[in-house]
Amino acid sequence: MKMRKVLILSGLLISQNSLAITSQELLQQYATQARQENAAFAGFSAERGANFFRAERTHSEGKKVGCSTCHTTDPRKQGMTRANKVIEPLAPVVNPQRFTDQAKVEKWFGRNCKDVLERVCTAQEKGDFVQYLVNVK
Amino acid sequence: MKKWMQLLVLVVSVTSAGVLLADGDRDGKERGEERGEHKSGEHKSGERASGILPLVSNAKWKAECGGSCHMLYHPALLPERSWVKMMAGLEKHFGENAALDEATRDEITKFLIANSSDKMNDRRSRRINESITPGEEPLRFTETEYFDARHDDISAATFKRKSINSPANCVACHPKAEQGDYSEDKVKIPR
């Protein structure tokens, strides 16, 4: 009887943290997806991720857009939305909350890839991006 | 020992439920007490402090519509038809993708409708609603006559100040705007 209560209790505690994930676990999941998307997948590259982060393109509506439009060119710095809200830094070295909530990561890749690239991002791109930011010192 | 365990389980469950469901509501109540107002209480409209919209709250609305991108806008700033249109076009939300999963979007839409300017019965919401031409579906409160009439003394240059940025940034001058408090005596226009 006592054991059952303990199980219920730990179940409740675990369920509260079910969304928590480490950046390494996240990278492993993207690696699994990347392998499914491309049989020749050969790992993530922080350098490719850095280029992806810095790249700017012209949106079909005419304006220049890139990650830095809102996140600045330095991922250790705070960014700003168009509507005046601070965006906390992307680099876990200064913002350890980054890449610890999978639903949040997917939500923002989902929105921002469409805003900037006008398409969804591949698992390769997501993994490279996360790898770059995790490595930022 | 058994009772102790049961109590702990109960406390954890209540905490979980509290975090997931009742967060906004609790805040709302605290604010209500602060202002001497209550959601279900009766008011004589003349006694209400002017510029204050009724207290409303929903945890998902707070998280998704006033967390990352912009300040929290009170549902009574726009009528039902405006919110329906806005929530149906989140993929292009003022030029940005603000897509939500279906369940979250539907819950927030219901909340916005239930507390929209045409559903609320307080004087302020009614005035906002009356200033919008039937058939028009404004997506910005700042494009309503109600807004114009009350900001005709503020120049475009003032709105463009770095500390303000745009007329949509209510909190720059109305520090309690996110709580629905737009009363004139709390206005502070930053330099």
Tab-separated table of N, CA, C and O in Angstrom, chain A residues 3-119:
chain	number	residue	atom	x	y	z
A	3	MET	N	3.908	1.462	-0.914
A	3	MET	CA	4.657	1.498	-2.169
A	3	MET	C	3.835	2.161	-3.269
A	3	MET	O	4.351	2.935	-4.084
A	4	ARG	N	2.537	1.818	-3.273
A	4	ARG	CA	1.686	2.364	-4.335
A	4	ARG	C	1.612	3.898	-4.245
A	4	ARG	O	1.664	4.589	-5.240
A	5	LYS	N	1.499	4.350	-3.020
A	5	LYS	CA	1.438	5.813	-2.825
A	5	LYS	C	2.724	6.475	-3.328
A	5	LYS	O	2.689	7.527	-3.953
A	6	VAL	N	3.828	5.827	-3.025
A	6	VAL	CA	5.111	6.378	-3.455
A	6	VAL	C	5.153	6.452	-4.981
A	6	VAL	O	5.598	7.428	-5.578
A	7	LEU	N	4.630	5.380	-5.623
A	7	LEU	CA	4.615	5.352	-7.085
A	7	LEU	C	3.742	6.474	-7.650
A	7	LEU	O	4.122	7.148	-8.603
A	8	ILE	N	2.570	6.639	-7.035
A	8	ILE	CA	1.674	7.706	-7.510
A	8	ILE	C	2.367	9.059	-7.371
A	8	ILE	O	2.374	9.877	-8.278
A	9	LEU	N	2.998	9.228	-6.220
A	9	LEU	CA	3.671	10.485	-5.947
A	9	LEU	C	4.784	10.759	-6.955
A	9	LEU	O	4.851	11.835	-7.559
A	10	SER	N	5.620	9.748	-7.185
A	10	SER	CA	6.719	9.994	-8.125
A	10	SER	C	6.174	10.196	-9.529
A	10	SER	O	6.712	10.975	-10.305
A	11	GLY	N	5.080	9.497	-9.855
A	11	GLY	CA	4.448	9.681	-11.159
A	11	GLY	C	4.022	11.125	-11.354
A	11	GLY	O	4.265	11.723	-12.403
A	12	LEU	N	3.428	11.678	-10.335
A	12	LEU	CA	2.979	13.066	-10.417
A	12	LEU	C	4.168	14.016	-10.583
A	12	LEU	O	4.124	14.949	-11.369
A	13	LEU	N	5.213	13.746	-9.847
A	13	LEU	CA	6.390	14.617	-9.931
A	13	LEU	C	7.025	14.537	-11.315
A	13	LEU	O	7.391	15.541	-11.905
A	14	ILE	N	7.122	13.316	-11.846
A	14	ILE	CA	7.734	13.134	-13.165
A	14	ILE	C	6.881	13.798	-14.244
A	14	ILE	O	7.390	14.494	-15.113
A	15	SER	N	5.554	13.625	-14.143
A	15	SER	CA	4.689	14.159	-15.194
A	15	SER	C	4.810	15.681	-15.288
A	15	SER	O	4.640	16.263	-16.336
A	16	GLN	N	5.150	16.328	-14.154
A	16	GLN	CA	5.313	17.782	-14.193
A	16	GLN	C	6.532	18.185	-14.999
A	16	GLN	O	6.621	19.297	-15.487
A	17	ASN	N	7.495	17.276	-15.093
A	17	ASN	CA	8.731	17.625	-15.787
A	17	ASN	C	8.858	16.902	-17.123
A	17	ASN	O	9.940	16.794	-17.663
A	18	SER	N	7.743	16.401	-17.645
A	18	SER	CA	7.825	15.547	-18.822
A	18	SER	C	8.357	16.279	-20.048
A	18	SER	O	8.830	15.662	-20.974
A	19	LEU	N	8.284	17.613	-20.057
A	19	LEU	CA	8.735	18.334	-21.235
A	19	LEU	C	10.233	18.628	-21.195
A	19	LEU	O	10.813	19.019	-22.185
A	20	ALA	N	10.825	18.443	-20.030
A	20	ALA	CA	12.241	18.791	-19.888
A	20	ALA	C	13.108	17.844	-20.705
A	20	ALA	O	12.856	16.645	-20.779
A	21	ILE	N	14.116	18.402	-21.341
A	21	ILE	CA	15.000	17.635	-22.195
A	21	ILE	C	16.356	18.355	-22.170
A	21	ILE	O	16.413	19.552	-21.914
A	22	THR	N	17.441	17.623	-22.404
A	22	THR	CA	18.735	18.316	-22.504
A	22	THR	C	19.009	18.597	-23.980
A	22	THR	O	18.427	17.958	-24.861
A	23	SER	N	19.916	19.525	-24.244
A	23	SER	CA	20.215	19.858	-25.642
A	23	SER	C	20.834	18.643	-26.344
A	23	SER	O	20.640	18.462	-27.547
A	24	GLN	N	21.544	17.811	-25.590
A	24	GLN	CA	22.144	16.617	-26.201
A	24	GLN	C	21.062	15.622	-26.633
A	24	GLN	O	21.136	15.040	-27.722
A	25	GLU	N	20.028	15.468	-25.783
A	25	GLU	CA	18.904	14.585	-26.157
A	25	GLU	C	18.182	15.130	-27.383
A	25	GLU	O	17.780	14.385	-28.277
A	26	LEU	N	18.049	16.447	-27.404
A	26	LEU	CA	17.390	17.087	-28.543
A	26	LEU	C	18.183	16.830	-29.823
A	26	LEU	O	17.620	16.467	-30.863
A	27	LEU	N	19.498	16.963	-29.747
A	27	LEU	CA	20.354	16.721	-30.910
A	27	LEU	C	20.254	15.272	-31.381
A	27	LEU	O	20.228	14.997	-32.580
A	28	GLN	N	20.165	14.354	-30.407
A	28	GLN	CA	20.020	12.939	-30.785
A	28	GLN	C	18.722	12.715	-31.558
A	28	GLN	O	18.688	11.979	-32.537
A	29	GLN	N	17.645	13.375	-31.099
A	29	GLN	CA	16.367	13.216	-31.800
A	29	GLN	C	16.437	13.793	-33.217
A	29	GLN	O	15.905	13.206	-34.155
A	30	TYR	N	17.076	14.951	-33.339
A	30	TYR	CA	17.216	15.529	-34.681
A	30	TYR	C	18.090	14.636	-35.570
A	30	TYR	O	17.846	14.529	-36.782
A	31	ALA	N	19.088	13.998	-34.955
A	31	ALA	CA	19.945	13.094	-35.731
A	31	ALA	C	19.124	11.918	-36.267
A	31	ALA	O	19.247	11.539	-37.439
A	32	THR	N	18.248	11.378	-35.423
A	32	THR	CA	17.387	10.273	-35.860
A	32	THR	C	16.510	10.717	-37.030
A	32	THR	O	16.391	10.017	-38.038
A	33	GLN	N	15.928	11.912	-36.888
A	33	GLN	CA	15.071	12.431	-37.971
A	33	GLN	C	15.879	12.701	-39.233
A	33	GLN	O	15.422	12.429	-40.345
A	34	ALA	N	17.074	13.268	-39.042
A	34	ALA	CA	17.907	13.625	-40.197
A	34	ALA	C	18.283	12.368	-40.987
A	34	ALA	O	18.321	12.389	-42.221
A	35	ARG	N	18.539	11.285	-40.259
A	35	ARG	CA	18.870	10.011	-40.912
A	35	ARG	C	17.677	9.512	-41.736
A	35	ARG	O	17.849	8.965	-42.819
A	36	GLN	N	16.472	9.747	-41.206
A	36	GLN	CA	15.276	9.334	-41.956
A	36	GLN	C	15.083	10.200	-43.200
A	36	GLN	O	14.645	9.734	-44.241
A	37	GLU	N	15.413	11.496	-43.062
A	37	GLU	CA	15.227	12.408	-44.196
A	37	GLU	C	16.305	12.207	-45.264
A	37	GLU	O	16.080	12.482	-46.434
A	38	ASN	N	17.474	11.773	-44.818
A	38	ASN	CA	18.590	11.637	-45.747
A	38	ASN	C	19.506	10.500	-45.290
A	38	ASN	O	20.178	10.605	-44.262
A	39	ALA	N	19.551	9.451	-46.090
A	39	ALA	CA	20.325	8.258	-45.717
A	39	ALA	C	21.812	8.574	-45.601
A	39	ALA	O	22.549	7.903	-44.887
A	40	ALA	N	22.238	9.639	-46.296
A	40	ALA	CA	23.662	9.982	-46.280
A	40	ALA	C	24.019	10.938	-45.133
A	40	ALA	O	25.107	11.507	-45.109
A	41	PHE	N	23.106	11.122	-44.181
A	41	PHE	CA	23.344	12.031	-43.052
A	41	PHE	C	24.676	11.713	-42.375
A	41	PHE	O	24.951	10.562	-42.034
A	42	ALA	N	25.511	12.747	-42.196
A	42	ALA	CA	26.847	12.510	-41.634
A	42	ALA	C	27.114	13.401	-40.428
A	42	ALA	O	28.200	13.943	-40.261
A	43	GLY	N	26.099	13.591	-39.585
A	43	GLY	CA	26.303	14.352	-38.355
A	43	GLY	C	26.030	15.836	-38.519
A	43	GLY	O	25.807	16.322	-39.632
A	44	PHE	N	26.024	16.544	-37.385
A	44	PHE	CA	25.757	17.978	-37.404
A	44	PHE	C	27.052	18.773	-37.392
A	44	PHE	O	28.079	18.307	-36.915
A	45	SER	N	26.979	19.973	-37.931
A	45	SER	CA	28.158	20.819	-38.014
A	45	SER	C	27.843	22.193	-37.420
A	45	SER	O	26.944	22.901	-37.887
A	46	ALA	N	28.599	22.568	-36.396
A	46	ALA	CA	28.415	23.880	-35.768
A	46	ALA	C	28.723	24.990	-36.765
A	46	ALA	O	28.107	26.054	-36.733
A	47	GLU	N	29.677	24.725	-37.661
A	47	GLU	CA	30.059	25.733	-38.639
A	47	GLU	C	28.910	26.006	-39.621
A	47	GLU	O	28.581	27.151	-39.919
A	48	ARG	N	28.275	24.901	-40.073
A	48	ARG	CA	27.109	25.071	-40.956
A	48	ARG	C	26.000	25.805	-40.213
A	48	ARG	O	25.312	26.658	-40.769
A	49	GLY	N	25.850	25.463	-38.926
A	49	GLY	CA	24.836	26.123	-38.104
A	49	GLY	C	25.098	27.616	-37.971
A	49	GLY	O	24.174	28.433	-38.024
A	50	ALA	N	26.381	27.973	-37.839
A	50	ALA	CA	26.754	29.388	-37.716
A	50	ALA	C	26.410	30.137	-39.002
A	50	ALA	O	25.880	31.247	-38.973
A	51	ASN	N	26.706	29.514	-40.142
A	51	ASN	CA	26.374	30.140	-41.432
A	51	ASN	C	24.869	30.296	-41.599
A	51	ASN	O	24.390	31.313	-42.099
A	52	PHE	N	24.146	29.273	-41.165
A	52	PHE	CA	22.679	29.314	-41.226
A	52	PHE	C	22.160	30.473	-40.382
A	52	PHE	O	21.287	31.238	-40.796
A	53	PHE	N	22.723	30.618	-39.184
A	53	PHE	CA	22.299	31.680	-38.258
A	53	PHE	C	22.575	33.061	-38.839
A	53	PHE	O	21.779	33.979	-38.696
A	54	ARG	N	23.715	33.222	-39.517
A	54	ARG	CA	24.109	34.543	-40.027
A	54	ARG	C	23.493	34.877	-41.388
A	54	ARG	O	23.477	36.033	-41.794
A	55	ALA	N	22.996	33.849	-42.080
A	55	ALA	CA	22.509	34.071	-43.449
A	55	ALA	C	21.325	35.033	-43.474
A	55	ALA	O	20.476	35.027	-42.587
A	56	GLU	N	21.311	35.870	-44.500
A	56	GLU	CA	20.163	36.751	-44.739
A	56	GLU	C	19.626	36.456	-46.124
A	56	GLU	O	20.377	36.089	-47.017
A	57	ARG	N	18.322	36.580	-46.273
A	57	ARG	CA	17.745	36.380	-47.598
A	57	ARG	C	16.667	37.428	-47.816
A	57	ARG	O	16.196	38.069	-46.872
A	58	THR	N	16.298	37.585	-49.062
A	58	THR	CA	15.221	38.513	-49.373
A	58	THR	C	13.909	37.750	-49.395
A	58	THR	O	13.729	36.800	-50.155
A	59	HIS	N	13.012	38.148	-48.517
A	59	HIS	CA	11.697	37.518	-48.417
A	59	HIS	C	10.886	37.850	-49.666
A	59	HIS	O	11.116	38.893	-50.296
A	60	SER	N	9.950	36.988	-50.012
A	60	SER	CA	9.157	37.239	-51.223
A	60	SER	C	8.386	38.558	-51.138
A	60	SER	O	7.969	39.110	-52.151
A	61	GLU	N	8.229	39.081	-49.913
A	61	GLU	CA	7.543	40.373	-49.775
A	61	GLU	C	8.519	41.552	-49.853
A	61	GLU	O	8.122	42.706	-49.680
A	62	GLY	N	9.795	41.236	-50.058
A	62	GLY	CA	10.747	42.309	-50.350
A	62	GLY	C	11.771	42.624	-49.271
A	62	GLY	O	12.849	43.101	-49.579
A	63	LYS	N	11.439	42.358	-48.008
A	63	LYS	CA	12.389	42.781	-46.963
A	63	LYS	C	13.470	41.725	-46.734
A	63	LYS	O	13.260	40.538	-46.976
A	64	LYS	N	14.617	42.224	-46.246
A	64	LYS	CA	15.724	41.321	-45.898
A	64	LYS	C	15.435	40.698	-44.547
A	64	LYS	O	15.093	41.396	-43.593
A	65	VAL	N	15.541	39.385	-44.476
A	65	VAL	CA	15.280	38.724	-43.197
A	65	VAL	C	16.337	37.664	-42.894
A	65	VAL	O	16.951	37.096	-43.799
A	66	GLY	N	16.493	37.418	-41.629
A	66	GLY	CA	17.412	36.385	-41.159
A	66	GLY	C	17.183	36.213	-39.673
A	66	GLY	O	16.357	36.913	-39.082
A	67	CYS	N	17.908	35.299	-39.071
A	67	CYS	CA	17.763	35.086	-37.623
A	67	CYS	C	18.066	36.377	-36.870
A	67	CYS	O	17.423	36.719	-35.871
A	68	SER	N	19.085	37.123	-37.399
A	68	SER	CA	19.549	38.305	-36.677
A	68	SER	C	18.537	39.444	-36.696
A	68	SER	O	18.657	40.381	-35.908
A	69	THR	N	17.545	39.363	-37.583
A	69	THR	CA	16.530	40.412	-37.618
A	69	THR	C	15.948	40.613	-36.212
A	69	THR	O	15.712	41.729	-35.780
A	70	CYS	N	15.731	39.544	-35.510
A	70	CYS	CA	15.174	39.642	-34.152
A	70	CYS	C	16.175	39.242	-33.063
A	70	CYS	O	16.103	39.732	-31.946
A	71	HIS	N	17.098	38.327	-33.404
A	71	HIS	CA	17.988	37.781	-32.369
A	71	HIS	C	19.328	38.509	-32.284
A	71	HIS	O	20.169	38.117	-31.480
A	72	THR	N	19.565	39.516	-33.097
A	72	THR	CA	20.851	40.207	-33.261
A	72	THR	C	21.894	39.227	-33.837
A	72	THR	O	21.621	38.030	-33.925
A	73	THR	N	23.048	39.734	-34.182
A	73	THR	CA	24.063	38.855	-34.795
A	73	THR	C	24.869	38.107	-33.739
A	73	THR	O	25.675	37.250	-34.069
A	74	ASP	N	24.657	38.459	-32.463
A	74	ASP	CA	25.382	37.792	-31.379
A	74	ASP	C	24.406	36.987	-30.517
A	74	ASP	O	23.609	37.565	-29.775
A	75	PRO	N	24.465	35.656	-30.615
A	75	PRO	CA	23.487	34.833	-29.884
A	75	PRO	C	23.625	34.904	-28.359
A	75	PRO	O	22.805	34.344	-27.644
A	76	ARG	N	24.655	35.616	-27.876
A	76	ARG	CA	24.795	35.789	-26.431
A	76	ARG	C	24.070	37.041	-25.954
A	76	ARG	O	23.996	37.324	-24.767
A	77	LYS	N	23.536	37.795	-26.924
A	77	LYS	CA	22.842	39.040	-26.568
A	77	LYS	C	21.331	38.872	-26.637
A	77	LYS	O	20.828	38.022	-27.355
A	78	GLN	N	20.636	39.732	-25.899
A	78	GLN	CA	19.179	39.752	-25.972
A	78	GLN	C	18.741	40.333	-27.304
A	78	GLN	O	19.386	41.243	-27.828
A	79	GLY	N	17.646	39.821	-27.834
A	79	GLY	CA	17.067	40.384	-29.041
A	79	GLY	C	15.807	41.147	-28.695
A	79	GLY	O	15.488	41.348	-27.521
A	80	MET	N	15.094	41.578	-29.741
A	80	MET	CA	13.878	42.358	-29.529
A	80	MET	C	12.858	42.025	-30.606
A	80	MET	O	13.206	41.975	-31.787
A	81	THR	N	11.613	41.791	-30.223
A	81	THR	CA	10.582	41.566	-31.232
A	81	THR	C	10.160	42.914	-31.803
A	81	THR	O	10.454	43.960	-31.229
A	82	ARG	N	9.436	42.874	-32.915
A	82	ARG	CA	8.956	44.117	-33.518
A	82	ARG	C	8.036	44.844	-32.559
A	82	ARG	O	7.866	46.046	-32.632
A	83	ALA	N	7.384	44.093	-31.674
A	83	ALA	CA	6.418	44.684	-30.750
A	83	ALA	C	7.023	44.938	-29.370
A	83	ALA	O	6.323	44.902	-28.364
A	84	ASN	N	8.348	45.182	-29.372
A	84	ASN	CA	8.991	45.651	-28.144
A	84	ASN	C	9.150	44.660	-27.001
A	84	ASN	O	9.232	45.067	-25.849
A	85	LYS	N	9.141	43.382	-27.287
A	85	LYS	CA	9.391	42.414	-26.218
A	85	LYS	C	10.824	41.924	-26.326
A	85	LYS	O	11.315	41.650	-27.419
A	86	VAL	N	11.463	41.817	-25.183
A	86	VAL	CA	12.831	41.313	-25.163
A	86	VAL	C	12.827	39.819	-25.485
A	86	VAL	O	11.959	39.077	-25.033
A	87	ILE	N	13.775	39.389	-26.319
A	87	ILE	CA	13.971	37.961	-26.583
A	87	ILE	C	15.244	37.556	-25.844
A	87	ILE	O	16.309	38.128	-26.092
A	88	GLU	N	15.131	36.615	-24.961
A	88	GLU	CA	16.307	36.198	-24.202
A	88	GLU	C	17.327	35.555	-25.157
A	88	GLU	O	16.952	35.025	-26.207
A	89	PRO	N	18.617	35.611	-24.806
A	89	PRO	CA	19.648	35.106	-25.720
A	89	PRO	C	19.437	33.643	-26.116
A	89	PRO	O	18.855	32.867	-25.364
A	90	LEU	N	19.914	33.289	-27.311
A	90	LEU	CA	19.768	31.922	-27.826
A	90	LEU	C	20.842	30.981	-27.277
A	90	LEU	O	20.641	29.777	-27.209
A	91	ALA	N	21.990	31.528	-26.922
A	91	ALA	CA	23.109	30.666	-26.529
A	91	ALA	C	22.946	30.173	-25.093
A	91	ALA	O	22.831	30.973	-24.169
A	92	PRO	N	22.939	28.844	-24.913
A	92	PRO	CA	22.773	28.294	-23.563
A	92	PRO	C	23.866	28.751	-22.585
A	92	PRO	O	23.628	28.773	-21.383
A	93	VAL	N	25.031	29.177	-23.095
A	93	VAL	CA	26.098	29.617	-22.199
A	93	VAL	C	25.640	30.811	-21.351
A	93	VAL	O	26.036	30.940	-20.199
A	94	VAL	N	24.783	31.643	-21.901
A	94	VAL	CA	24.245	32.764	-21.122
A	94	VAL	C	22.771	32.560	-20.748
A	94	VAL	O	22.236	33.277	-19.913
A	95	ASN	N	22.098	31.611	-21.390
A	95	ASN	CA	20.680	31.364	-21.115
A	95	ASN	C	20.426	29.846	-21.077
A	95	ASN	O	20.002	29.244	-22.067
A	96	PRO	N	20.695	29.232	-19.925
A	96	PRO	CA	20.627	27.766	-19.814
A	96	PRO	C	19.228	27.176	-20.089
A	96	PRO	O	19.113	25.977	-20.294
A	97	GLN	N	18.207	28.027	-20.123
A	97	GLN	CA	16.853	27.538	-20.413
A	97	GLN	C	16.707	27.079	-21.872
A	97	GLN	O	15.805	26.304	-22.195
A	98	ARG	N	17.570	27.579	-22.741
A	98	ARG	CA	17.453	27.264	-24.170
A	98	ARG	C	17.617	25.774	-24.440
A	98	ARG	O	18.481	25.127	-23.849
A	99	PHE	N	16.796	25.264	-25.339
A	99	PHE	CA	16.865	23.869	-25.802
A	99	PHE	C	16.643	22.859	-24.681
A	99	PHE	O	17.229	21.782	-24.674
A	100	THR	N	15.807	23.233	-23.699
A	100	THR	CA	15.459	22.288	-22.634
A	100	THR	C	13.961	21.977	-22.657
A	100	THR	O	13.472	21.252	-21.815
A	101	ASP	N	13.229	22.581	-23.602
A	101	ASP	CA	11.791	22.348	-23.710
A	101	ASP	C	11.491	22.071	-25.189
A	101	ASP	O	11.443	22.976	-26.017
A	102	GLN	N	11.325	20.793	-25.483
A	102	GLN	CA	11.210	20.380	-26.880
A	102	GLN	C	10.027	21.035	-27.598
A	102	GLN	O	10.147	21.457	-28.751
A	103	ALA	N	8.890	21.112	-26.902
A	103	ALA	CA	7.711	21.696	-27.537
A	103	ALA	C	7.980	23.149	-27.915
A	103	ALA	O	7.574	23.612	-28.984
A	104	LYS	N	8.679	23.846	-27.042
A	104	LYS	CA	8.990	25.251	-27.310
A	104	LYS	C	9.945	25.369	-28.496
A	104	LYS	O	9.752	26.215	-29.374
A	105	VAL	N	10.957	24.530	-28.529
A	105	VAL	CA	11.924	24.558	-29.629
A	105	VAL	C	11.206	24.318	-30.953
A	105	VAL	O	11.371	25.060	-31.931
A	106	GLU	N	10.352	23.305	-30.987
A	106	GLU	CA	9.634	22.962	-32.227
A	106	GLU	C	8.652	24.063	-32.621
A	106	GLU	O	8.468	24.352	-33.804
A	107	LYS	N	8.006	24.660	-31.617
A	107	LYS	CA	7.058	25.737	-31.902
A	107	LYS	C	7.763	26.886	-32.621
A	107	LYS	O	7.269	27.403	-33.616
A	108	TRP	N	8.957	27.235	-32.125
A	108	TRP	CA	9.632	28.406	-32.699
A	108	TRP	C	10.353	28.093	-34.000
A	108	TRP	O	10.405	28.948	-34.889
A	109	PHE	N	10.896	26.888	-34.141
A	109	PHE	CA	11.403	26.496	-35.465
A	109	PHE	C	10.232	26.543	-36.454
A	109	PHE	O	10.374	27.030	-37.575
A	110	GLY	N	9.109	26.020	-36.041
A	110	GLY	CA	7.928	25.966	-36.912
A	110	GLY	C	7.536	27.349	-37.405
A	110	GLY	O	7.272	27.553	-38.586
A	111	ARG	N	7.504	28.309	-36.506
A	111	ARG	CA	7.103	29.665	-36.880
A	111	ARG	C	8.215	30.397	-37.649
A	111	ARG	O	7.981	30.984	-38.695
A	112	ASN	N	9.419	30.361	-37.081
A	112	ASN	CA	10.474	31.218	-37.628
A	112	ASN	C	11.033	30.727	-38.962
A	112	ASN	O	11.419	31.532	-39.810
A	113	CYS	N	11.080	29.412	-39.159
A	113	CYS	CA	11.546	28.909	-40.456
A	113	CYS	C	10.609	29.392	-41.545
A	113	CYS	O	11.044	29.812	-42.615
A	114	LYS	N	9.295	29.363	-41.261
A	114	LYS	CA	8.337	29.823	-42.274
A	114	LYS	C	8.442	31.325	-42.480
A	114	LYS	O	8.286	31.816	-43.602
A	115	ASP	N	8.698	32.069	-41.401
A	115	ASP	CA	8.820	33.522	-41.534
A	115	ASP	C	10.067	33.921	-42.313
A	115	ASP	O	10.035	34.834	-43.122
A	116	VAL	N	11.167	33.245	-42.053
A	116	VAL	CA	12.439	33.662	-42.646
A	116	VAL	C	12.679	32.953	-43.985
A	116	VAL	O	12.989	33.583	-44.984
A	117	LEU	N	12.516	31.622	-43.988
A	117	LEU	CA	12.836	30.842	-45.188
A	117	LEU	C	11.615	30.558	-46.056
A	117	LEU	O	11.747	30.072	-47.175
A	118	GLU	N	10.432	30.821	-45.517
A	118	GLU	CA	9.162	30.532	-46.212
A	118	GLU	C	9.015	29.043	-46.512
A	118	GLU	O	8.453	28.645	-47.528
A	119	ARG	N	9.564	28.222	-45.632
A	119	ARG	CA	9.408	26.770	-45.721
A	119	ARG	C	9.752	26.201	-44.352
A	119	ARG	O	10.256	26.927	-43.486
